[in-house]
Amino acid sequence: MMISQFFVLSQRGDNIVFRDYRAEVPKGSTETFFRKVKFWKEDGNAEAPPIFNVDGVNYFHVKVVGLYFVATTRVNVSPSLVLELLQRIARVIKDYLGVLNEDSFRKNFVLVYELLDEVIDFGYVQTTSTEVLKSYIFNEPIVVSPARLQPIDPAAIFTQGAKRMPGTAVTKSVVANDPGGRRREEIFVDIIEKISVTFSSSGYILTSEIDGTIQMKSYLSGNPEIRLALNEDLNIGRGGRSVYDYRSSSGSGVILDDCNFHESVRLDSFDSDRTLSLVPPDGEFPVMNYRMTQEFKPPFHVNTLIEEAGRLKAEVIIKIRAEFPSDIIANTITVQMPLPNYTSRASFELEPGAAGQRTDFKESNKMLEWNLKKVISQRKQGQSA
């Protein structure tokens, strides 16, 4: 795989990082890319696709914490491979800087360019391993003060009691020591799940699916072996016999449809006691990815009612009920509802006493948006709905 250029742009289109590896693409590619992405949205369409072509140049981009990571090339390359490369470059830079934002980029541009020159040589990828790169990187990061950081990642939306559950935004570099020169022995493990649920008009669940990952970031010195124990009732496939057995039969416990593991994970005792053994590499990495379609109770229950209020008018009632225990609070919830393309305006009516809520009608993409600052469940722990 070969790319011609790599650059990072801010939300305003400012050029933060730019590296031209092969001098095959015009110098104005950054302006061309940002103008195309901006006008794509202004024309009333949705977000620009991750891949598009302008004047024979292929543009690939991913958006990470508000920054555009972009690669260009004139040759025919695998789109998924380039998009994966951009995600891995973002991950490597975050591992070294500790936090990924415009401020940390500008304070560490020498380190960022040193990383890019080791990751890509003349347009060809060399390595994206944080651990391997440690042997070739000599610049120390300038750590951004936590006071200058953006608010916590909205992906970590749940809090329990007064304590926020940790998210994936570990704001510590893999090569920086704590003040005083000492290194703290720490390891962070996150379980991140994306839940997709389809409700019928009467509120019944039609389909449900969980795509999950176990994410780990290690600051342990000496490369110790880590053993990660999973649920003993865990079954892979519908057979429930072996990690490689997908024969159909009734299983019990938690049933995963499929899963895959990081290359550092050893599965010697996984079949017997559901334990993963690994020597964690430096940086943040997914220990395990999995998918599950087994029945489960979603954290929210959604009911909708649509009634015609005239020839060109409709009334929509949306109700959301929290299904998690009352000691857990959900923060920064956004409900979106697509509307017909011919919708000209929309009005909203919230329940009396609704605090910390706001509504908006996105006319450009015909989207109704309902934002809730906080959702508290009325269900007591252990109570069934």
mmCIF file of N, CA and C in Angstrom, residues 176-268:
data_model
loop_
_atom_site.group_PDB
_atom_site.id
_atom_site.type_symbol
_atom_site.label_atom_id
_atom_site.label_comp_id
_atom_site.label_asym_id
_atom_site.label_seq_id
_atom_site.Cartn_x
_atom_site.Cartn_y
_atom_site.Cartn_z
ATOM 1 N N ALA A 176 6.294 9.256 29.003
ATOM 2 C CA ALA A 176 6.518 10.324 29.977
ATOM 3 C C ALA A 176 6.430 9.778 31.398
ATOM 4 N N ASN A 177 7.334 10.212 32.244
ATOM 5 C CA ASN A 177 7.309 9.825 33.649
ATOM 6 C C ASN A 177 6.537 10.850 34.470
ATOM 7 N N ASP A 178 6.142 10.455 35.664
ATOM 8 C CA ASP A 178 5.478 11.381 36.577
ATOM 9 C C ASP A 178 6.490 12.381 37.116
ATOM 10 N N PRO A 179 6.021 13.518 37.644
ATOM 11 C CA PRO A 179 6.953 14.475 38.263
ATOM 12 C C PRO A 179 7.803 13.793 39.331
ATOM 13 N N GLY A 180 9.096 14.088 39.296
ATOM 14 C CA GLY A 180 10.017 13.430 40.214
ATOM 15 C C GLY A 180 10.760 12.289 39.568
ATOM 16 N N GLY A 181 10.410 11.950 38.314
ATOM 17 C CA GLY A 181 11.127 10.909 37.582
ATOM 18 C C GLY A 181 10.635 9.513 37.852
ATOM 19 N N ARG A 182 9.666 9.350 38.754
ATOM 20 C CA ARG A 182 9.158 8.020 39.057
ATOM 21 C C ARG A 182 8.065 7.633 38.071
ATOM 22 N N ARG A 183 7.943 6.347 37.829
ATOM 23 C CA ARG A 183 6.916 5.829 36.923
ATOM 24 C C ARG A 183 5.881 5.059 37.725
ATOM 25 N N ARG A 184 4.633 5.448 37.590
ATOM 26 C CA ARG A 184 3.563 4.772 38.321
ATOM 27 C C ARG A 184 3.185 3.484 37.597
ATOM 28 N N GLU A 185 3.022 2.420 38.379
ATOM 29 C CA GLU A 185 2.642 1.127 37.817
ATOM 30 C C GLU A 185 1.121 1.087 37.702
ATOM 31 N N GLU A 186 0.604 1.286 36.498
ATOM 32 C CA GLU A 186 -0.841 1.359 36.278
ATOM 33 C C GLU A 186 -1.221 0.581 35.035
ATOM 34 N N ILE A 187 -2.453 0.117 35.044
ATOM 35 C CA ILE A 187 -3.033 -0.502 33.849
ATOM 36 C C ILE A 187 -4.517 -0.120 33.807
ATOM 37 N N PHE A 188 -4.986 0.264 32.631
ATOM 38 C CA PHE A 188 -6.380 0.676 32.443
ATOM 39 C C PHE A 188 -7.071 -0.319 31.524
ATOM 40 N N VAL A 189 -8.247 -0.773 31.940
ATOM 41 C CA VAL A 189 -9.047 -1.699 31.137
ATOM 42 C C VAL A 189 -10.447 -1.118 30.987
ATOM 43 N N ASP A 190 -10.896 -0.948 29.756
ATOM 44 C CA ASP A 190 -12.241 -0.434 29.471
ATOM 45 C C ASP A 190 -13.013 -1.465 28.665
ATOM 46 N N ILE A 191 -14.290 -1.598 28.952
ATOM 47 C CA ILE A 191 -15.196 -2.391 28.121
ATOM 48 C C ILE A 191 -16.133 -1.416 27.426
ATOM 49 N N ILE A 192 -16.037 -1.341 26.118
ATOM 50 C CA ILE A 192 -16.813 -0.387 25.317
ATOM 51 C C ILE A 192 -17.777 -1.183 24.437
ATOM 52 N N GLU A 193 -19.054 -0.852 24.533
ATOM 53 C CA GLU A 193 -20.070 -1.581 23.768
ATOM 54 C C GLU A 193 -20.945 -0.619 22.987
ATOM 55 N N LYS A 194 -21.194 -0.966 21.742
ATOM 56 C CA LYS A 194 -22.139 -0.232 20.896
ATOM 57 C C LYS A 194 -23.381 -1.101 20.748
ATOM 58 N N ILE A 195 -24.504 -0.581 21.201
ATOM 59 C CA ILE A 195 -25.753 -1.341 21.217
ATOM 60 C C ILE A 195 -26.658 -0.853 20.097
ATOM 61 N N SER A 196 -27.149 -1.771 19.278
ATOM 62 C CA SER A 196 -28.093 -1.453 18.197
ATOM 63 C C SER A 196 -29.382 -2.217 18.463
ATOM 64 N N VAL A 197 -30.478 -1.475 18.640
ATOM 65 C CA VAL A 197 -31.767 -2.085 18.967
ATOM 66 C C VAL A 197 -32.838 -1.492 18.061
ATOM 67 N N THR A 198 -33.700 -2.341 17.526
ATOM 68 C CA THR A 198 -34.842 -1.897 16.726
ATOM 69 C C THR A 198 -36.119 -2.198 17.497
ATOM 70 N N PHE A 199 -36.897 -1.137 17.781
ATOM 71 C CA PHE A 199 -38.172 -1.288 18.486
ATOM 72 C C PHE A 199 -39.323 -1.227 17.473
ATOM 73 N N SER A 200 -40.378 -1.975 17.753
ATOM 74 C CA SER A 200 -41.593 -1.868 16.949
ATOM 75 C C SER A 200 -42.362 -0.611 17.373
ATOM 76 N N SER A 201 -43.408 -0.272 16.642
ATOM 77 C CA SER A 201 -44.189 0.918 16.973
ATOM 78 C C SER A 201 -44.844 0.810 18.342
ATOM 79 N N SER A 202 -45.062 -0.416 18.816
ATOM 80 C CA SER A 202 -45.680 -0.602 20.131
ATOM 81 C C SER A 202 -44.652 -0.757 21.248
ATOM 82 N N GLY A 203 -43.366 -0.645 20.909
ATOM 83 C CA GLY A 203 -42.331 -0.674 21.931
ATOM 84 C C GLY A 203 -41.660 -2.010 22.139
ATOM 85 N N TYR A 204 -42.024 -3.038 21.380
ATOM 86 C CA TYR A 204 -41.384 -4.342 21.523
ATOM 87 C C TYR A 204 -40.059 -4.373 20.758
ATOM 88 N N ILE A 205 -39.107 -5.139 21.277
ATOM 89 C CA ILE A 205 -37.795 -5.243 20.646
ATOM 90 C C ILE A 205 -37.872 -6.229 19.480
ATOM 91 N N LEU A 206 -37.495 -5.762 18.284
ATOM 92 C CA LEU A 206 -37.488 -6.613 17.101
ATOM 93 C C LEU A 206 -36.116 -7.236 16.889
ATOM 94 N N THR A 207 -35.074 -6.434 16.911
ATOM 95 C CA THR A 207 -33.707 -6.944 16.775
ATOM 96 C C THR A 207 -32.821 -6.236 17.793
ATOM 97 N N SER A 208 -31.800 -6.926 18.232
ATOM 98 C CA SER A 208 -30.852 -6.335 19.183
ATOM 99 C C SER A 208 -29.476 -6.939 18.939
ATOM 100 N N GLU A 209 -28.457 -6.084 19.045
ATOM 101 C CA GLU A 209 -27.088 -6.540 18.777
ATOM 102 C C GLU A 209 -26.119 -5.688 19.587
ATOM 103 N N ILE A 210 -25.044 -6.324 20.053
ATOM 104 C CA ILE A 210 -23.981 -5.628 20.776
ATOM 105 C C ILE A 210 -22.662 -5.870 20.061
ATOM 106 N N ASP A 211 -21.975 -4.791 19.691
ATOM 107 C CA ASP A 211 -20.598 -4.866 19.194
ATOM 108 C C ASP A 211 -19.716 -4.296 20.291
ATOM 109 N N GLY A 212 -18.849 -5.124 20.841
ATOM 110 C CA GLY A 212 -18.060 -4.699 21.988
ATOM 111 C C GLY A 212 -16.573 -4.910 21.804
ATOM 112 N N THR A 213 -15.804 -4.233 22.637
ATOM 113 C CA THR A 213 -14.355 -4.415 22.638
ATOM 114 C C THR A 213 -13.841 -4.244 24.062
ATOM 115 N N ILE A 214 -12.823 -5.020 24.417
ATOM 116 C CA ILE A 214 -12.108 -4.856 25.674
ATOM 117 C C ILE A 214 -10.821 -4.117 25.348
ATOM 118 N N GLN A 215 -10.727 -2.864 25.816
ATOM 119 C CA GLN A 215 -9.609 -1.991 25.488
ATOM 120 C C GLN A 215 -8.663 -1.911 26.680
ATOM 121 N N MET A 216 -7.369 -1.962 26.399
ATOM 122 C CA MET A 216 -6.386 -1.946 27.482
ATOM 123 C C MET A 216 -5.279 -0.950 27.169
ATOM 124 N N LYS A 217 -4.799 -0.271 28.209
ATOM 125 C CA LYS A 217 -3.622 0.586 28.094
ATOM 126 C C LYS A 217 -2.765 0.357 29.317
ATOM 127 N N SER A 218 -1.501 -0.059 29.090
ATOM 128 C CA SER A 218 -0.646 -0.501 30.189
ATOM 129 C C SER A 218 0.522 0.458 30.380
ATOM 130 N N TYR A 219 0.809 0.751 31.669
ATOM 131 C CA TYR A 219 1.997 1.514 32.043
ATOM 132 C C TYR A 219 2.861 0.688 33.004
ATOM 133 N N LEU A 220 2.786 -0.632 32.889
ATOM 134 C CA LEU A 220 3.546 -1.517 33.768
ATOM 135 C C LEU A 220 4.961 -1.698 33.227
ATOM 136 N N SER A 221 5.947 -1.581 34.095
ATOM 137 C CA SER A 221 7.337 -1.758 33.677
ATOM 138 C C SER A 221 7.728 -3.232 33.769
ATOM 139 N N GLY A 222 8.677 -3.628 32.951
ATOM 140 C CA GLY A 222 9.176 -4.998 32.987
ATOM 141 C C GLY A 222 8.395 -5.994 32.169
ATOM 142 N N ASN A 223 7.394 -5.560 31.433
ATOM 143 C CA ASN A 223 6.579 -6.444 30.586
ATOM 144 C C ASN A 223 6.073 -7.683 31.332
ATOM 145 N N PRO A 224 5.320 -7.512 32.410
ATOM 146 C CA PRO A 224 4.798 -8.685 33.134
ATOM 147 C C PRO A 224 3.657 -9.341 32.360
ATOM 148 N N GLU A 225 3.432 -10.615 32.651
ATOM 149 C CA GLU A 225 2.320 -11.326 32.027
ATOM 150 C C GLU A 225 1.025 -10.987 32.770
ATOM 151 N N ILE A 226 -0.027 -10.702 32.004
ATOM 152 C CA ILE A 226 -1.334 -10.356 32.553
ATOM 153 C C ILE A 226 -2.302 -11.501 32.258
ATOM 154 N N ARG A 227 -3.090 -11.852 33.255
ATOM 155 C CA ARG A 227 -4.138 -12.852 33.056
ATOM 156 C C ARG A 227 -5.484 -12.166 33.260
ATOM 157 N N LEU A 228 -6.337 -12.250 32.239
ATOM 158 C CA LEU A 228 -7.641 -11.584 32.251
ATOM 159 C C LEU A 228 -8.718 -12.658 32.267
ATOM 160 N N ALA A 229 -9.468 -12.747 33.366
ATOM 161 C CA ALA A 229 -10.492 -13.779 33.524
ATOM 162 C C ALA A 229 -11.837 -13.242 33.059
ATOM 163 N N LEU A 230 -12.504 -13.985 32.189
ATOM 164 C CA LEU A 230 -13.830 -13.623 31.698
ATOM 165 C C LEU A 230 -14.884 -14.484 32.391
ATOM 166 N N ASN A 231 -16.139 -14.226 32.089
ATOM 167 C CA ASN A 231 -17.248 -14.977 32.672
ATOM 168 C C ASN A 231 -17.092 -16.469 32.350
ATOM 169 N N GLU A 232 -17.167 -17.312 33.366
ATOM 170 C CA GLU A 232 -16.999 -18.746 33.143
ATOM 171 C C GLU A 232 -18.134 -19.332 32.309
ATOM 172 N N ASP A 233 -19.293 -18.663 32.286
ATOM 173 C CA ASP A 233 -20.429 -19.142 31.493
ATOM 174 C C ASP A 233 -20.389 -18.632 30.058
ATOM 175 N N LEU A 234 -19.267 -18.047 29.666
ATOM 176 C CA LEU A 234 -19.143 -17.494 28.318
ATOM 177 C C LEU A 234 -19.030 -18.602 27.287
ATOM 178 N N ASN A 235 -19.836 -18.516 26.222
ATOM 179 C CA ASN A 235 -19.786 -19.481 25.126
ATOM 180 C C ASN A 235 -19.571 -18.740 23.811
ATOM 181 N N ILE A 236 -18.758 -19.317 22.956
ATOM 182 C CA ILE A 236 -18.483 -18.727 21.643
ATOM 183 C C ILE A 236 -19.237 -19.518 20.596
ATOM 184 N N GLY A 237 -20.079 -18.847 19.828
ATOM 185 C CA GLY A 237 -20.898 -19.555 18.849
ATOM 186 C C GLY A 237 -22.074 -20.203 19.552
ATOM 187 N N ARG A 238 -22.911 -20.859 18.774
ATOM 188 C CA ARG A 238 -24.118 -21.469 19.335
ATOM 189 C C ARG A 238 -23.875 -22.866 19.886
ATOM 190 N N GLY A 239 -22.659 -23.394 19.681
ATOM 191 C CA GLY A 239 -22.383 -24.730 20.175
ATOM 192 C C GLY A 239 -22.132 -24.755 21.669
ATOM 193 N N GLY A 240 -21.380 -23.754 22.162
ATOM 194 C CA GLY A 240 -21.097 -23.683 23.586
ATOM 195 C C GLY A 240 -20.097 -24.710 24.046
ATOM 196 N N ARG A 241 -19.341 -25.314 23.110
ATOM 197 C CA ARG A 241 -18.391 -26.359 23.498
ATOM 198 C C ARG A 241 -16.950 -25.862 23.447
ATOM 199 N N SER A 242 -16.566 -25.231 22.344
ATOM 200 C CA SER A 242 -15.181 -24.852 22.154
ATOM 201 C C SER A 242 -15.120 -23.514 21.449
ATOM 202 N N VAL A 243 -13.981 -22.860 21.557
ATOM 203 C CA VAL A 243 -13.814 -21.576 20.893
ATOM 204 C C VAL A 243 -13.916 -21.704 19.376
ATOM 205 N N TYR A 244 -13.695 -22.920 18.877
ATOM 206 C CA TYR A 244 -13.766 -23.128 17.434
ATOM 207 C C TYR A 244 -14.993 -23.933 17.015
ATOM 208 N N ASP A 245 -15.889 -24.191 17.962
ATOM 209 C CA ASP A 245 -17.052 -25.036 17.689
ATOM 210 C C ASP A 245 -18.262 -24.147 17.426
ATOM 211 N N TYR A 246 -18.782 -24.173 16.191
ATOM 212 C CA TYR A 246 -19.922 -23.339 15.827
ATOM 213 C C TYR A 246 -21.145 -24.182 15.476
ATOM 214 N N ARG A 247 -21.186 -25.432 15.935
ATOM 215 C CA ARG A 247 -22.347 -26.270 15.669
ATOM 216 C C ARG A 247 -23.541 -25.770 16.460
ATOM 217 N N SER A 248 -24.711 -25.925 15.875
ATOM 218 C CA SER A 248 -25.925 -25.354 16.481
ATOM 219 C C SER A 248 -26.459 -26.269 17.573
ATOM 220 N N SER A 249 -26.582 -25.740 18.790
ATOM 221 C CA SER A 249 -27.244 -26.417 19.898
ATOM 222 C C SER A 249 -27.517 -25.369 20.962
ATOM 223 N N SER A 250 -28.332 -25.726 21.916
ATOM 224 C CA SER A 250 -28.698 -24.749 22.936
ATOM 225 C C SER A 250 -27.543 -24.561 23.904
ATOM 226 N N GLY A 251 -27.187 -23.309 24.206
ATOM 227 C CA GLY A 251 -26.124 -23.007 25.144
ATOM 228 C C GLY A 251 -26.695 -22.241 26.318
ATOM 229 N N SER A 252 -25.907 -22.071 27.352
ATOM 230 C CA SER A 252 -26.347 -21.329 28.527
ATOM 231 C C SER A 252 -25.335 -20.226 28.800
ATOM 232 N N GLY A 253 -25.735 -19.280 29.667
ATOM 233 C CA GLY A 253 -24.837 -18.199 30.004
ATOM 234 C C GLY A 253 -24.787 -17.157 28.896
ATOM 235 N N VAL A 254 -23.656 -16.461 28.823
ATOM 236 C CA VAL A 254 -23.444 -15.424 27.811
ATOM 237 C C VAL A 254 -22.952 -16.077 26.535
ATOM 238 N N ILE A 255 -23.640 -15.817 25.437
ATOM 239 C CA ILE A 255 -23.281 -16.429 24.146
ATOM 240 C C ILE A 255 -22.832 -15.343 23.180
ATOM 241 N N LEU A 256 -21.590 -15.406 22.745
ATOM 242 C CA LEU A 256 -21.062 -14.493 21.742
ATOM 243 C C LEU A 256 -21.162 -15.153 20.372
ATOM 244 N N ASP A 257 -21.633 -14.399 19.381
ATOM 245 C CA ASP A 257 -21.727 -14.964 18.027
ATOM 246 C C ASP A 257 -20.353 -15.189 17.431
ATOM 247 N N ASP A 258 -19.458 -14.225 17.621
ATOM 248 C CA ASP A 258 -18.077 -14.387 17.158
ATOM 249 C C ASP A 258 -17.196 -13.409 17.904
ATOM 250 N N CYS A 259 -15.887 -13.623 17.838
ATOM 251 C CA CYS A 259 -14.941 -12.742 18.508
ATOM 252 C C CYS A 259 -13.568 -12.919 17.887
ATOM 253 N N ASN A 260 -12.678 -11.957 18.128
ATOM 254 C CA ASN A 260 -11.280 -12.079 17.724
ATOM 255 C C ASN A 260 -10.410 -11.421 18.781
ATOM 256 N N PHE A 261 -9.126 -11.776 18.785
ATOM 257 C CA PHE A 261 -8.226 -11.348 19.851
ATOM 258 C C PHE A 261 -7.001 -10.650 19.271
ATOM 259 N N HIS A 262 -6.372 -9.833 20.108
ATOM 260 C CA HIS A 262 -5.115 -9.182 19.731
ATOM 261 C C HIS A 262 -4.035 -10.239 19.565
ATOM 262 N N GLU A 263 -3.061 -9.930 18.724
ATOM 263 C CA GLU A 263 -2.017 -10.915 18.415
ATOM 264 C C GLU A 263 -1.185 -11.296 19.637
ATOM 265 N N SER A 264 -1.175 -10.466 20.684
ATOM 266 C CA SER A 264 -0.384 -10.782 21.875
ATOM 267 C C SER A 264 -1.117 -11.723 22.837
ATOM 268 N N VAL A 265 -2.396 -11.994 22.587
ATOM 269 C CA VAL A 265 -3.199 -12.818 23.501
ATOM 270 C C VAL A 265 -2.933 -14.297 23.239
ATOM 271 N N ARG A 266 -2.699 -15.049 24.315
ATOM 272 C CA ARG A 266 -2.544 -16.500 24.214
ATOM 273 C C ARG A 266 -3.815 -17.161 24.747
ATOM 274 N N LEU A 267 -4.296 -18.156 23.994
ATOM 275 C CA LEU A 267 -5.574 -18.801 24.312
ATOM 276 C C LEU A 267 -5.381 -20.209 24.868
ATOM 277 N N ASP A 268 -4.224 -20.462 25.497
ATOM 278 C CA ASP A 268 -3.923 -21.816 25.978
ATOM 279 C C ASP A 268 -4.977 -22.339 26.948
#
